[in-house]
């Protein structure tokens, strides 16, 4: 009896120690994210997070890049975990989210109040800190895009009226509305899915992760779906059914390009909405996530795959342990790439297919604050998943 009591006491003591260690890492990560946030306007605007751009052909020479994308996705991730943070840490998360709202306006044109740009719009930027491309910023400025707009709205959580207006605006630029897509599989050229770009001069572009983000936003607001939503779901469902997120990831998602990142976006959409059309592919996504885990040496990829598996409803046999001493190492890994920009994404077929594998026309993007947010998300998902 005494031995049983002793073992039980040791077990409880061990659980307390583990819980305290976990809480310490959560606090460490949140305060580290807070430390990355810019406090005054300059190259970055107040409230933004630093991020870096790497030319794929020479990835060891990063340049700072003042895109708004990583600020948006970092804040959305924080908003998702905020309610589960300890009471003492919730004000820290709230202050981060509040400061970020100052920066968003610099990426929005007054004449387009429903959308946002990847880079600042006044004056327009194209590949900031690039001496060769700077003279072309006015003639080559990007259109606003559905990915940045959707993620900023998710980060800000505006009223329903804004979302209804944004939903209507999305349909105005769907495939076939102004132009027909020329760089996806031929059988989808007439399908009116949502376009990545809000611009009549931009070619139509479809991206697996962008559509996941758009639908995550619309599902979050319980929007009444139309034919453009249904078309977007149809395209995504076919990509899942045919496992294109594994077999042809860079082609169906030129702005994200890697299977672990595509699986992460699909799992997040499932976690938010549990749409019926995704149900037949959940087991398949689980198995593919496990296969990716078995073949990666990248800590960030492992983290998002573990998070994806938990969101897909499975318990990984082995989990990655995170402590404060490992965080900086994970942030600095060269593989911690979540997003990329490739000129090939704009090309029509067959040129897009030919140029997709080439590194000299693509850039990688990363942000240490977002890596920290992914680590925090992973720990919080594990803590509250019942695993």
mmCIF file of N, CA and C in Angstrom, residues 54-59 127 133 340-344 347 351 354-364:
data_model
loop_
_atom_site.group_PDB
_atom_site.id
_atom_site.type_symbol
_atom_site.label_atom_id
_atom_site.label_comp_id
_atom_site.label_asym_id
_atom_site.label_seq_id
_atom_site.Cartn_x
_atom_site.Cartn_y
_atom_site.Cartn_z
ATOM 1 N N UNK A 54 14.994 35.583 -48.658
ATOM 2 C CA UNK A 54 16.189 34.882 -49.113
ATOM 3 C C UNK A 54 16.056 34.594 -50.601
ATOM 4 N N UNK A 55 17.018 35.022 -51.385
ATOM 5 C CA UNK A 55 17.040 34.646 -52.798
ATOM 6 C C UNK A 55 17.408 33.168 -52.856
ATOM 7 N N UNK A 56 16.547 32.368 -53.454
ATOM 8 C CA UNK A 56 16.710 30.915 -53.388
ATOM 9 C C UNK A 56 18.046 30.443 -53.949
ATOM 10 N N UNK A 57 18.581 31.166 -54.927
ATOM 11 C CA UNK A 57 19.863 30.762 -55.505
ATOM 12 C C UNK A 57 21.035 31.060 -54.576
ATOM 13 N N UNK A 58 20.863 32.056 -53.669
ATOM 14 C CA UNK A 58 21.904 32.408 -52.689
ATOM 15 C C UNK A 58 21.238 32.601 -51.326
ATOM 16 N N UNK A 59 20.744 31.519 -50.721
ATOM 17 C CA UNK A 59 19.917 31.645 -49.516
ATOM 18 C C UNK A 59 20.655 32.112 -48.268
ATOM 19 N N UNK A 127 9.910 44.175 -53.509
ATOM 20 C CA UNK A 127 11.164 43.614 -53.015
ATOM 21 C C UNK A 127 12.018 44.694 -52.336
ATOM 22 N N UNK A 133 15.742 46.112 -58.145
ATOM 23 C CA UNK A 133 14.303 46.147 -58.431
ATOM 24 C C UNK A 133 13.617 47.427 -57.971
ATOM 25 N N UNK A 340 6.866 31.442 -50.036
ATOM 26 C CA UNK A 340 7.827 31.806 -51.068
ATOM 27 C C UNK A 340 7.147 32.617 -52.161
ATOM 28 N N UNK A 341 7.953 33.365 -52.881
ATOM 29 C CA UNK A 341 7.467 34.147 -54.020
ATOM 30 C C UNK A 341 8.281 33.743 -55.235
ATOM 31 N N UNK A 342 7.597 33.262 -56.242
ATOM 32 C CA UNK A 342 8.283 32.850 -57.465
ATOM 33 C C UNK A 342 7.659 33.519 -58.670
ATOM 34 N N UNK A 343 8.494 34.054 -59.527
ATOM 35 C CA UNK A 343 7.965 34.694 -60.736
ATOM 36 C C UNK A 343 7.237 33.685 -61.618
ATOM 37 N N UNK A 344 7.558 32.425 -61.471
ATOM 38 C CA UNK A 344 6.919 31.396 -62.282
ATOM 39 C C UNK A 344 5.419 31.289 -62.005
ATOM 40 N N UNK A 347 3.241 32.752 -64.678
ATOM 41 C CA UNK A 347 3.397 32.295 -66.050
ATOM 42 C C UNK A 347 2.255 31.380 -66.470
ATOM 43 N N UNK A 351 4.891 27.161 -69.436
ATOM 44 C CA UNK A 351 6.061 27.811 -68.835
ATOM 45 C C UNK A 351 6.068 27.689 -67.310
ATOM 46 N N UNK A 354 7.513 24.381 -66.464
ATOM 47 C CA UNK A 354 8.950 24.300 -66.749
ATOM 48 C C UNK A 354 9.789 25.029 -65.705
ATOM 49 N N UNK A 355 9.294 26.200 -65.268
ATOM 50 C CA UNK A 355 10.111 27.064 -64.407
ATOM 51 C C UNK A 355 9.916 26.811 -62.906
ATOM 52 N N UNK A 356 8.897 26.063 -62.525
ATOM 53 C CA UNK A 356 8.612 25.838 -61.110
ATOM 54 C C UNK A 356 9.812 25.317 -60.313
ATOM 55 N N UNK A 357 10.610 24.363 -60.834
ATOM 56 C CA UNK A 357 11.706 23.831 -60.002
ATOM 57 C C UNK A 357 12.932 24.745 -59.907
ATOM 58 N N UNK A 358 12.995 25.823 -60.678
ATOM 59 C CA UNK A 358 14.229 26.599 -60.797
ATOM 60 C C UNK A 358 14.364 27.618 -59.664
ATOM 61 N N UNK A 359 15.519 27.628 -59.010
ATOM 62 C CA UNK A 359 15.712 28.487 -57.847
ATOM 63 C C UNK A 359 16.023 29.935 -58.196
ATOM 64 N N UNK A 360 16.485 30.206 -59.411
ATOM 65 C CA UNK A 360 16.930 31.561 -59.708
ATOM 66 C C UNK A 360 15.785 32.543 -59.922
ATOM 67 N N UNK A 361 14.537 32.072 -59.900
ATOM 68 C CA UNK A 361 13.405 32.989 -60.042
ATOM 69 C C UNK A 361 12.457 32.896 -58.843
ATOM 70 N N UNK A 362 12.978 32.537 -57.675
ATOM 71 C CA UNK A 362 12.112 32.482 -56.504
ATOM 72 C C UNK A 362 12.827 33.007 -55.260
ATOM 73 N N UNK A 363 12.029 33.477 -54.312
ATOM 74 C CA UNK A 363 12.516 33.982 -53.032
ATOM 75 C C UNK A 363 11.797 33.246 -51.907
ATOM 76 N N UNK A 364 12.525 32.998 -50.831
ATOM 77 C CA UNK A 364 11.955 32.396 -49.639
ATOM 78 C C UNK A 364 11.757 33.471 -48.568
#
